[in-house]
mmCIF file of C-alpha atoms in Angstrom:
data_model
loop_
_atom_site.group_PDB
_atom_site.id
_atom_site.type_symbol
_atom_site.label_atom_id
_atom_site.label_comp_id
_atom_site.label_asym_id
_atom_site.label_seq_id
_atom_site.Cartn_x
_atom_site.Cartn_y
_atom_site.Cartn_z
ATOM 1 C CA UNK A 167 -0.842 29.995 -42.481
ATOM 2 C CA UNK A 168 1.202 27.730 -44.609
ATOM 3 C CA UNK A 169 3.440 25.220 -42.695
ATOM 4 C CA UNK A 170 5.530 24.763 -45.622
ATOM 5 C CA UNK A 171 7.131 28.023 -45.589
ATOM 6 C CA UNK A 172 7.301 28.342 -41.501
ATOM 7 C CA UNK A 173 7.276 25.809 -39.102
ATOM 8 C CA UNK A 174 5.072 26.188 -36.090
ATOM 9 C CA UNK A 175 5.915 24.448 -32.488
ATOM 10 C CA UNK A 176 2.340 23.322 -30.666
ATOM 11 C CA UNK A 177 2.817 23.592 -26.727
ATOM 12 C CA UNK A 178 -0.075 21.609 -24.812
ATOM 13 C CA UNK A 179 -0.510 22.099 -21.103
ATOM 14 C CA UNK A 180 -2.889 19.453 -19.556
ATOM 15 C CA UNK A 181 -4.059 19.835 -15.971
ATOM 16 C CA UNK A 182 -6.959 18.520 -14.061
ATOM 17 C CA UNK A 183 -9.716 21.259 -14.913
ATOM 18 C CA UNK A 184 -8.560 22.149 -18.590
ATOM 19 C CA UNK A 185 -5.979 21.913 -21.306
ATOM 20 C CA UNK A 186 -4.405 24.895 -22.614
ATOM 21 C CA UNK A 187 -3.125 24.803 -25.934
ATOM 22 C CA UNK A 188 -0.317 27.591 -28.066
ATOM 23 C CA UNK A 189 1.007 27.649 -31.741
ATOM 24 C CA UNK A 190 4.372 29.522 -31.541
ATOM 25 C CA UNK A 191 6.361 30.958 -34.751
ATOM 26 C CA UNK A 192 10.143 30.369 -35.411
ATOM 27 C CA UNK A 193 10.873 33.843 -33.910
ATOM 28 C CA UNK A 194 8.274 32.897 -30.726
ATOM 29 C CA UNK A 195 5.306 34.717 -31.421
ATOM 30 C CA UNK A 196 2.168 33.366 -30.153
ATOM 31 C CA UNK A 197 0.017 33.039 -33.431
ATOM 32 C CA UNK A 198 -2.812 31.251 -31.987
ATOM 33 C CA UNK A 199 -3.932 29.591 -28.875
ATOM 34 C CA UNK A 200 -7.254 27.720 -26.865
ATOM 35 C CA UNK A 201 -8.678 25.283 -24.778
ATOM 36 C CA UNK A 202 -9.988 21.596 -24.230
ATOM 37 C CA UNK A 203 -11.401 19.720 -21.353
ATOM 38 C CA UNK A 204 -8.716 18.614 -18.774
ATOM 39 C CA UNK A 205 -7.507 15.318 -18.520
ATOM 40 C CA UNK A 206 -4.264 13.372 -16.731
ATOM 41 C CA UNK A 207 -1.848 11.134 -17.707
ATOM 42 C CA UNK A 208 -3.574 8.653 -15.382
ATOM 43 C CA UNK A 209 -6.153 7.832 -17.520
ATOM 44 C CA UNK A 210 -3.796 6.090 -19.825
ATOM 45 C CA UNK A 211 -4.066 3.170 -17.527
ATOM 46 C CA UNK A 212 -7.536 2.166 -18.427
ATOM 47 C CA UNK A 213 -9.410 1.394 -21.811
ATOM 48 C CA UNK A 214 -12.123 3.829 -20.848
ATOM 49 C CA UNK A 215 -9.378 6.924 -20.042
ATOM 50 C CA UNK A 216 -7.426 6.255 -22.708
ATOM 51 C CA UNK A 217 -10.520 6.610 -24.872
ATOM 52 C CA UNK A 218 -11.736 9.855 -23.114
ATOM 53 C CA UNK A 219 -8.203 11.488 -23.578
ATOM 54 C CA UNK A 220 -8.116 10.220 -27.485
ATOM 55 C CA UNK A 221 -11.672 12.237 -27.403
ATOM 56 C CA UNK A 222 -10.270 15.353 -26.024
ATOM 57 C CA UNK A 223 -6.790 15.719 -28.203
ATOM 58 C CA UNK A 224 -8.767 14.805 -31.627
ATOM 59 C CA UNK A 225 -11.007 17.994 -30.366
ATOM 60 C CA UNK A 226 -7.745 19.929 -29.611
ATOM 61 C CA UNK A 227 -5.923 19.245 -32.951
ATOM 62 C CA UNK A 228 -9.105 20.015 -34.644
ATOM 63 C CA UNK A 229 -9.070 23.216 -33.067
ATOM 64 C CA UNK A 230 -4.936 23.674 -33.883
ATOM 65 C CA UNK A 231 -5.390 22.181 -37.272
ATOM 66 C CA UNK A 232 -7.592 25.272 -38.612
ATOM 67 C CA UNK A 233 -4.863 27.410 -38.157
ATOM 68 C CA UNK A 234 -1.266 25.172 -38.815
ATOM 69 C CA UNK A 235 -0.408 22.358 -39.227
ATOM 70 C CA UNK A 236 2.722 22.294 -36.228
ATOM 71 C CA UNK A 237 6.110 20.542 -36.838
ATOM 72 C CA UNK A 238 7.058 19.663 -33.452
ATOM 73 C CA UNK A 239 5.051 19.390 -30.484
ATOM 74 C CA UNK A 240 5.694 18.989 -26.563
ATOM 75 C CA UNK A 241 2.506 18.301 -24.212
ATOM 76 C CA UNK A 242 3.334 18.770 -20.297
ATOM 77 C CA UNK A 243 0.562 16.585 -18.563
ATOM 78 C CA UNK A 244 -0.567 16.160 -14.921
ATOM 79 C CA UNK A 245 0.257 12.903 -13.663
ATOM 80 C CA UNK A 246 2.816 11.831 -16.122
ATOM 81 C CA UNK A 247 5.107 9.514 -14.291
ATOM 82 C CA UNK A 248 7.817 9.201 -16.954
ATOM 83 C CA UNK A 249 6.358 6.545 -19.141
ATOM 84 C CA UNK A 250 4.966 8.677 -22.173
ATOM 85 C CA UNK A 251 5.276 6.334 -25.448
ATOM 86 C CA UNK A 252 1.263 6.076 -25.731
ATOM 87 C CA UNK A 253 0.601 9.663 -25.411
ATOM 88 C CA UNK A 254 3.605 10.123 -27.915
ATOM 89 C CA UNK A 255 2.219 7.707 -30.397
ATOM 90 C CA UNK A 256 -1.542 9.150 -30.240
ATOM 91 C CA UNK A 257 0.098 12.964 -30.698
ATOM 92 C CA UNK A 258 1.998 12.102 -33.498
ATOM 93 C CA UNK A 259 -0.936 10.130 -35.107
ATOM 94 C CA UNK A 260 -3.259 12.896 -34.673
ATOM 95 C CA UNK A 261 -0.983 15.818 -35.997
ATOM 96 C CA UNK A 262 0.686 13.093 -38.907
ATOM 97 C CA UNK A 263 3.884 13.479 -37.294
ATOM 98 C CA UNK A 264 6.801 11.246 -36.647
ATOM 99 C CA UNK A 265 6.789 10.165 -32.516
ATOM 100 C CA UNK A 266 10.113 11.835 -32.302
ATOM 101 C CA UNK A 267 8.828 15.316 -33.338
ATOM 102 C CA UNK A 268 6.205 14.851 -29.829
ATOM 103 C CA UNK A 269 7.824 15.295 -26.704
ATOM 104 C CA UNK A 270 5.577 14.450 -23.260
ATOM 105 C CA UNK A 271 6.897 15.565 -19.992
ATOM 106 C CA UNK A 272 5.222 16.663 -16.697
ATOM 107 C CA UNK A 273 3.153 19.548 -16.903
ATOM 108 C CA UNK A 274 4.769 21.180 -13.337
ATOM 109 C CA UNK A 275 8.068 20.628 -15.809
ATOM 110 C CA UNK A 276 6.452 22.956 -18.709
ATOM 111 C CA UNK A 277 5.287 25.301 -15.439
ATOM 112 C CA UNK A 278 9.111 25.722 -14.054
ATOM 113 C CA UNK A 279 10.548 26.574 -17.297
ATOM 114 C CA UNK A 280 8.014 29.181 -17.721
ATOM 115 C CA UNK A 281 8.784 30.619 -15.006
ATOM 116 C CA UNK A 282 12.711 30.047 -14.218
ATOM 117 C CA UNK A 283 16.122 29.055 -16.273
ATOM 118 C CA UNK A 284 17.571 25.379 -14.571
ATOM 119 C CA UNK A 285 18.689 26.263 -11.388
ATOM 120 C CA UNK A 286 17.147 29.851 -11.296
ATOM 121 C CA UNK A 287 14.285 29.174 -8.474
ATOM 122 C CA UNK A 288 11.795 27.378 -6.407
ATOM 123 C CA UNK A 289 8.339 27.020 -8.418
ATOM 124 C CA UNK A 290 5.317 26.596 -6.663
ATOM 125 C CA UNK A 291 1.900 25.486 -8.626
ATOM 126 C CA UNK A 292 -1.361 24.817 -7.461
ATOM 127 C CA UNK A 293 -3.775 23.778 -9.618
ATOM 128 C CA UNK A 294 -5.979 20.412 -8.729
ATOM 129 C CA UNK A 295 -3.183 19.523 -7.050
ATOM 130 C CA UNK A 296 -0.341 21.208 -5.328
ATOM 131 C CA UNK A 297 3.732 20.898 -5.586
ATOM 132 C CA UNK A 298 6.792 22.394 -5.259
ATOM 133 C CA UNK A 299 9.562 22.082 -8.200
ATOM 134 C CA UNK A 300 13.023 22.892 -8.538
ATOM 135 C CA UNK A 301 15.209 21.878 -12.192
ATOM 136 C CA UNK A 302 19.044 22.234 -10.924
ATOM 137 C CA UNK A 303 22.035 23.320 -13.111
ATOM 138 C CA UNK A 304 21.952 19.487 -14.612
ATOM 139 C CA UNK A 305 18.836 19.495 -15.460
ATOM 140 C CA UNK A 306 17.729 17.103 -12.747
ATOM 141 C CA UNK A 307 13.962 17.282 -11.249
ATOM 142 C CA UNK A 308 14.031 17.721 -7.363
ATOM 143 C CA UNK A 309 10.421 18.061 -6.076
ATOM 144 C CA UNK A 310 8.394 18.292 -2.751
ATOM 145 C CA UNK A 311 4.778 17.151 -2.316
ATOM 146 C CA UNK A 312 2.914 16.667 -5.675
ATOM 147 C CA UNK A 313 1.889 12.777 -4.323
ATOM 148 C CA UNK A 314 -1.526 13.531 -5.115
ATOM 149 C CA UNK A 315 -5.070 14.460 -3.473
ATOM 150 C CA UNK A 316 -5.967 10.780 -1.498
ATOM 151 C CA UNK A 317 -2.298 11.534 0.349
ATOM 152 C CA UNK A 318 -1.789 15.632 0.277
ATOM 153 C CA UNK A 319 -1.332 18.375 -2.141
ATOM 154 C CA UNK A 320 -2.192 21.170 0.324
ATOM 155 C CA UNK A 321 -2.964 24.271 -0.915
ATOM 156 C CA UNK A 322 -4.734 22.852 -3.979
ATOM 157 C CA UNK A 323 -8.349 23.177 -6.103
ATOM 158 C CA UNK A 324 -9.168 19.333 -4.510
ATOM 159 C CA UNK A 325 -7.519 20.172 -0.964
ATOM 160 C CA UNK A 326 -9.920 23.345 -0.804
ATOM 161 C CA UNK A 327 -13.240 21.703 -1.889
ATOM 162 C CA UNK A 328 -12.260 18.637 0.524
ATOM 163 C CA UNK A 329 -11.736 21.046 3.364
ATOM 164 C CA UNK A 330 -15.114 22.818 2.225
ATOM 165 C CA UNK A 331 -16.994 19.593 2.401
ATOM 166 C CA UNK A 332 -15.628 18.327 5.178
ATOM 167 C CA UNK A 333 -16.472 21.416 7.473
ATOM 168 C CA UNK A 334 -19.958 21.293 5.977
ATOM 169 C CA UNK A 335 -20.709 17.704 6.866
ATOM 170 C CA UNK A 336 -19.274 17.883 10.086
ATOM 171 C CA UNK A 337 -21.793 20.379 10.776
ATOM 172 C CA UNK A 338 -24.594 19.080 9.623
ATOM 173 C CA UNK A 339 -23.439 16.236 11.890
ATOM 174 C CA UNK A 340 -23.732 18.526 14.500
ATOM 175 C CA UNK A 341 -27.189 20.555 13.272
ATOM 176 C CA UNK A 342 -28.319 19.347 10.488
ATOM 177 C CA UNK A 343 -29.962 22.440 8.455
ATOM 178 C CA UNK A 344 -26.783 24.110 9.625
ATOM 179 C CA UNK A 345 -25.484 24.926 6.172
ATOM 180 C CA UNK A 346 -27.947 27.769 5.610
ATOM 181 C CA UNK A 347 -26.491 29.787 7.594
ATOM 182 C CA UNK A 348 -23.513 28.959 5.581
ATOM 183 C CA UNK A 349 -22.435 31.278 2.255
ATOM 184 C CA UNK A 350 -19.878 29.101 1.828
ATOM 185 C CA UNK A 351 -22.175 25.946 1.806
ATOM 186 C CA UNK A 352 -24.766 28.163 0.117
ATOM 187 C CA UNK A 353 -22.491 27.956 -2.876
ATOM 188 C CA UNK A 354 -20.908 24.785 -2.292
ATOM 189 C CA UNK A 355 -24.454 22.799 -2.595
ATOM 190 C CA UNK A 356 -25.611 25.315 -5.505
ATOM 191 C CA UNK A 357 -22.024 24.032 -7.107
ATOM 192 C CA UNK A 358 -22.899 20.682 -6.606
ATOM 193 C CA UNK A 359 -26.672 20.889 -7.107
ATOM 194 C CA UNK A 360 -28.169 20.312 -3.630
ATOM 195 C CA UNK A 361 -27.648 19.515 -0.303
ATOM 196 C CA UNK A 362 -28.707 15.972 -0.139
ATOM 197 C CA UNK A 363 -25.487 13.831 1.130
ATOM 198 C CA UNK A 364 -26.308 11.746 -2.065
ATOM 199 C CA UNK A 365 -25.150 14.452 -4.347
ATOM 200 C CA UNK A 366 -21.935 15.225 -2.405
ATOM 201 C CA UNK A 367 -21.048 11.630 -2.235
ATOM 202 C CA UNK A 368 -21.584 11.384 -5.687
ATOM 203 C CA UNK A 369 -19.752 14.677 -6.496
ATOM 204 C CA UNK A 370 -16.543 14.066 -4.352
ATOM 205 C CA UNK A 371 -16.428 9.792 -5.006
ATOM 206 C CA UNK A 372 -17.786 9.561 -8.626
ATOM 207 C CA UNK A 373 -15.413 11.955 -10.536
ATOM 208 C CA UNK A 374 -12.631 12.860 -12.129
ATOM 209 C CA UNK A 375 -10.404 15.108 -9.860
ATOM 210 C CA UNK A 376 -10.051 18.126 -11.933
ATOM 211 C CA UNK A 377 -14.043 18.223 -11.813
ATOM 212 C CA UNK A 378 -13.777 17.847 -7.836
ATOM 213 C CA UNK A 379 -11.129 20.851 -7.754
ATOM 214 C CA UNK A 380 -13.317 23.321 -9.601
ATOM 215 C CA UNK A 381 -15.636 23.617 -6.627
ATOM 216 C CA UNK A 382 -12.804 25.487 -5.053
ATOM 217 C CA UNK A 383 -14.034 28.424 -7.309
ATOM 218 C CA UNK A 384 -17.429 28.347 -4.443
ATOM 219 C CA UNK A 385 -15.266 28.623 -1.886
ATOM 220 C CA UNK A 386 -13.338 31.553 -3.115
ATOM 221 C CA UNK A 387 -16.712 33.186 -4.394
ATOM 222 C CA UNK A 388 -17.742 33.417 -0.571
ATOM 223 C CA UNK A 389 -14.364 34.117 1.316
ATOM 224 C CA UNK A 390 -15.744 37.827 1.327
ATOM 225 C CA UNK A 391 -18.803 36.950 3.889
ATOM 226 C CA UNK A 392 -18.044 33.356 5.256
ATOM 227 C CA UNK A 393 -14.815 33.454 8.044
ATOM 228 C CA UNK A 394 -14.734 29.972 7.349
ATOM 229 C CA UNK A 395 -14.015 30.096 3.606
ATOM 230 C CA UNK A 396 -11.631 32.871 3.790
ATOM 231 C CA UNK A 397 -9.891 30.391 6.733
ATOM 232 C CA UNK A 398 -9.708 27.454 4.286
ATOM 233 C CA UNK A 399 -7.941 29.850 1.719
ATOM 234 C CA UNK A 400 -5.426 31.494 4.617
ATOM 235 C CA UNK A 401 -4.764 27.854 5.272
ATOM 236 C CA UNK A 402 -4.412 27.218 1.423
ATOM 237 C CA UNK A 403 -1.548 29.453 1.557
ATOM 238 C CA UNK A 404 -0.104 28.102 4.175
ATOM 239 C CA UNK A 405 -0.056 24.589 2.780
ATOM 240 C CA UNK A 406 1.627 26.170 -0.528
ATOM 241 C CA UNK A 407 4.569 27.878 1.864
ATOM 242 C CA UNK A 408 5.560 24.469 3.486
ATOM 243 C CA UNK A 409 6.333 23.066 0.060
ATOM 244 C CA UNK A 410 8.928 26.514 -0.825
ATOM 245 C CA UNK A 411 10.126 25.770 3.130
ATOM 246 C CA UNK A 412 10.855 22.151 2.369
ATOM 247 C CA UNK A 413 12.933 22.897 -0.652
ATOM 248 C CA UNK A 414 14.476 25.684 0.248
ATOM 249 C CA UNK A 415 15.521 23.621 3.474
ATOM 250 C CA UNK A 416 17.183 21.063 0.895
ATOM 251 C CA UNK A 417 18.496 22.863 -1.869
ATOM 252 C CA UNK A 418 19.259 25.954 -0.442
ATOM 253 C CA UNK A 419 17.321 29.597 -0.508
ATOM 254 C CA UNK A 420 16.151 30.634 -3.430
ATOM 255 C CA UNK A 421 13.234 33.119 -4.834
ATOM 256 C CA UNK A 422 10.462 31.477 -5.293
ATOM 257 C CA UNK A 423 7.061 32.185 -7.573
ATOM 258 C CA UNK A 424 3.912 30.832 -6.911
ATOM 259 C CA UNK A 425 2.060 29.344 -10.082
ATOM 260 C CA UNK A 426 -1.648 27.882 -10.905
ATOM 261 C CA UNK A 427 -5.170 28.558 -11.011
ATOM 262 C CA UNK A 428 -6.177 27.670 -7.811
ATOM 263 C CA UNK A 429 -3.125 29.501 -6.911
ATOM 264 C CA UNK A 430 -4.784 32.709 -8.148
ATOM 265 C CA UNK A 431 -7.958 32.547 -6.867
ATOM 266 C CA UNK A 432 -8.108 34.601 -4.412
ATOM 267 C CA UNK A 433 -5.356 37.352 -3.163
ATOM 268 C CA UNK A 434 -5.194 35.523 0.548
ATOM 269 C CA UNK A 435 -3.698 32.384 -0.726
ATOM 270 C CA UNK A 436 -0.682 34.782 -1.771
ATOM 271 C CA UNK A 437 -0.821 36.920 1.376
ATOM 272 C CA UNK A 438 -1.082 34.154 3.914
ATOM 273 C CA UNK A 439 2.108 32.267 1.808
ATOM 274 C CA UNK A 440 3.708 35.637 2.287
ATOM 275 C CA UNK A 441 3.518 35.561 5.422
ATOM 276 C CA UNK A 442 4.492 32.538 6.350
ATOM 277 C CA UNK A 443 7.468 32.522 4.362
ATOM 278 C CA UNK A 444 10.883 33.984 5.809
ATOM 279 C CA UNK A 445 11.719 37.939 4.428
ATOM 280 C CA UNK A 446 14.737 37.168 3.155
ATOM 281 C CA UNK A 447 12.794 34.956 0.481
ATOM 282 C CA UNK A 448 11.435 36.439 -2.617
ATOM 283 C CA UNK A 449 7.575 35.351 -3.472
ATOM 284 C CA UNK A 450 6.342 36.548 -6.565
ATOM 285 C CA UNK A 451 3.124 35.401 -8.426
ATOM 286 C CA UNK A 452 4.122 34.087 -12.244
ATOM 287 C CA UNK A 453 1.993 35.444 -14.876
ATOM 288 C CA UNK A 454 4.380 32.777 -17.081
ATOM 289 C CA UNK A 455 1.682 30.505 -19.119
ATOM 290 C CA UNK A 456 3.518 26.942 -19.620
ATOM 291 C CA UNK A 457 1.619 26.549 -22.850
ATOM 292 C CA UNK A 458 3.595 29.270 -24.881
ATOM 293 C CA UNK A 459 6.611 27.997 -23.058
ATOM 294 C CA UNK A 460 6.013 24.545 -24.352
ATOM 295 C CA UNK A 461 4.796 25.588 -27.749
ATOM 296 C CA UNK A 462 8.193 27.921 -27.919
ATOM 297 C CA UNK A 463 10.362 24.675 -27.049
ATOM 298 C CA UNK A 464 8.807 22.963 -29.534
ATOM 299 C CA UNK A 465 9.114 25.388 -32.024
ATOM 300 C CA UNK A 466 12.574 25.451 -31.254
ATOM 301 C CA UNK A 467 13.417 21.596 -31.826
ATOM 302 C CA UNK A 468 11.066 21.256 -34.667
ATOM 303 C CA UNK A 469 12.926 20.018 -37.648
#
C-alpha cells in the first residue's frame, strides 16, 4: 500500500482481554485488521503499566506498519477517564505522527457509534466489565453502571468468574471435595490450573482484570450440564437489562442493542435480558465491531 497516494485511518479498540485493531480506506473499506493483548487506560498510572501498554502498542503498530503507514488514528480504551495526553503522545510517537492526528476516547464511546447515530439508542456492552451508554443529540455522554468490577458491572466477563468462584468456595466451605461433582468447577480449576485455594487466590487477587474475565469462557463452556452455570449466565442477563431499565427510566424509551464478548457468550445472557426487558423495547444483539468504526472516523479526519 502506499500512504502517499491514499491515506489510511487506524481504529484501535482496547478492552480488558484484547485489543482489536482496523486500517480503513478513504471510501471505508476495511483493508486490514488484527489483534494485541488487552490492556486499560488504568495502567497509565504506574511506571510498570505504562511500560506494559508501551510493550503492547509497539507490537500493534508493528503489526499495522507492514501494511500502511495510517494518517490519523483514534484508539477507544477501557478505563479512559478523560485525561488522554500520554496515550496521545505515545500513539503519535509510535506511528511518527503529529498528537493532533491521535484521538483517545472511551472504548464504550467507539462501541455506541458502532452501533447507533447520537441520540439513536441505548447501547449495552459487556465485556470485562459491564455498562450502559447513551450519546444524545449534543453529543453529550449519559451512562449507567460502568464503575468497575470491585463496585459492580453486572453482567460482565469479571462479574461471571466472581460469581463462579464464589459459589465454588462457598461449597467447598460446606464439603470440601465438593467441586467434583461440579462441571462448572471442573473447568473453572482446569482454567485456573488446580483446585488448591492458593491458585484461585492468586488467579482472582494477582491479575490484571481482563485475565480474571476470561475465565467466564469456563463457565459458559459448562452452562449445558451444570444448572448452576447456566444460573450465573440467566443472572448475567439480568444484570445487563437493569442497566437498559435505568436509562431508559432517565432518558426516555429507546431500542436498545446489546454489545461485547462476554455479551455473546452464550445465547441465555440474550434470552434472560429479553425477558426481563419490557415488549415494547427493542433488544437486538450488534454485530457492529468498534474497531472499523474507529478506524473509519479516523480515516475520515485524517488530514
Amino acid at each position: 500500500m502506499d500512504n502517499t497516494i491514499s491515506p489510511y485511518g487506524l481504529g484501535i479498540d482496547a478492552g480488558g482481554t484484547r485489543t482489536c485493531w482496523a486500517l480503513a480506506s478513504v471510501d471505508g473499506a476495511i483493508v486490514a485488521e488484527g489483534e494485541a493483548a488487552g490492556w486499560s487506560a488504568l495502567q497509565m498510572g504506574s511506571a510498570e503499566g505504562r511500560a506494559s501498554v508501551q510493550a503492547t502498542l509497539a507490537l500493534l503498530a508493528r503489526q499495522v506498519n507492514v501494511h500502511a503507514l495510517p494518517r490519523a488514528v483514534r484508539a477507544g480504551v477501557t478505563g479512559f477517564g478523560g485525561d488522554g495526553g500520554a496515550l496521545q503522545r505515545m500513539l503519535a510517537g509510535l506511528f511518527g505522527l503529529a498528537p493532533a492526528a491521535v484521538t483517545v476516547c472511551s472504548d464504550i464511546e467507539s462501541a455506541y457509534l458502532a452501533s447507533f447515530a447520537p441520540g439513536q439508542g441505548y447501547l449495552v456492552y459487556a465485556g470485562t466489565g459491564s455498562i450502559g451508554a447513551f450519546i444524545d443529540h449534543a453529543g453529550q455522554f449519559h451512562r449507567a453502571g460502568g464503575r468497575g468490577v470491585c463496585l459492580d458491572d453486572g453482567g460482565g466477563g469479571y462479574w461471571i468468574a466472581r460469581e463462579a468462584l464464589r459459589h465454588i468456595w462457598r461449597g467447598e466451605d460446606e464439603q470440601p471435595g465438593r467441586w467434583r461433582a461440579s462441571p462448572m468447577a471442573q473447568a473453572v480449576f482446569a482454567h485456573i490450573g488446580g483446585d488448591d485455594w492458593a491458585l484461585s487466590r492468586q488467579f482472582i487477587y494477582g491479575q490484571e482484570r481482563g485475565a480474571v474475565g476470561k475465565l467466564a469462557l469456563a463457565v459458559a463452556a459448562s452452562a449445558a450440564c451444570d444448572p448452576v452455570a447456566a444460573a450465573i449466565l440467566t443472572q448475567a442477563g439480568r444484570e445487563l437489562a437493569r442497566l437498559a431499565s435505568a436509562l431508559c427510566a432517565r432518558l426516555g424509551p429507546r431500542p436498545v442493542a446489546l454489545a461485547g464478548r462476554a455479551a455473546g457468550l452464550h445465547a441465555s445472557i440474550f434470552a434472560s435480558m429479553r425477558t426481563a426487558l419490557p415488549d415494547a423495547i427493542s433488544l437486538m444483539q450488534s454485530g457492529a465491531q468498534a474497531h472499523h468504526a474507529a478506524a473509519r472516523m479516523a480515516v475520515a479526519a485524517a488530514p
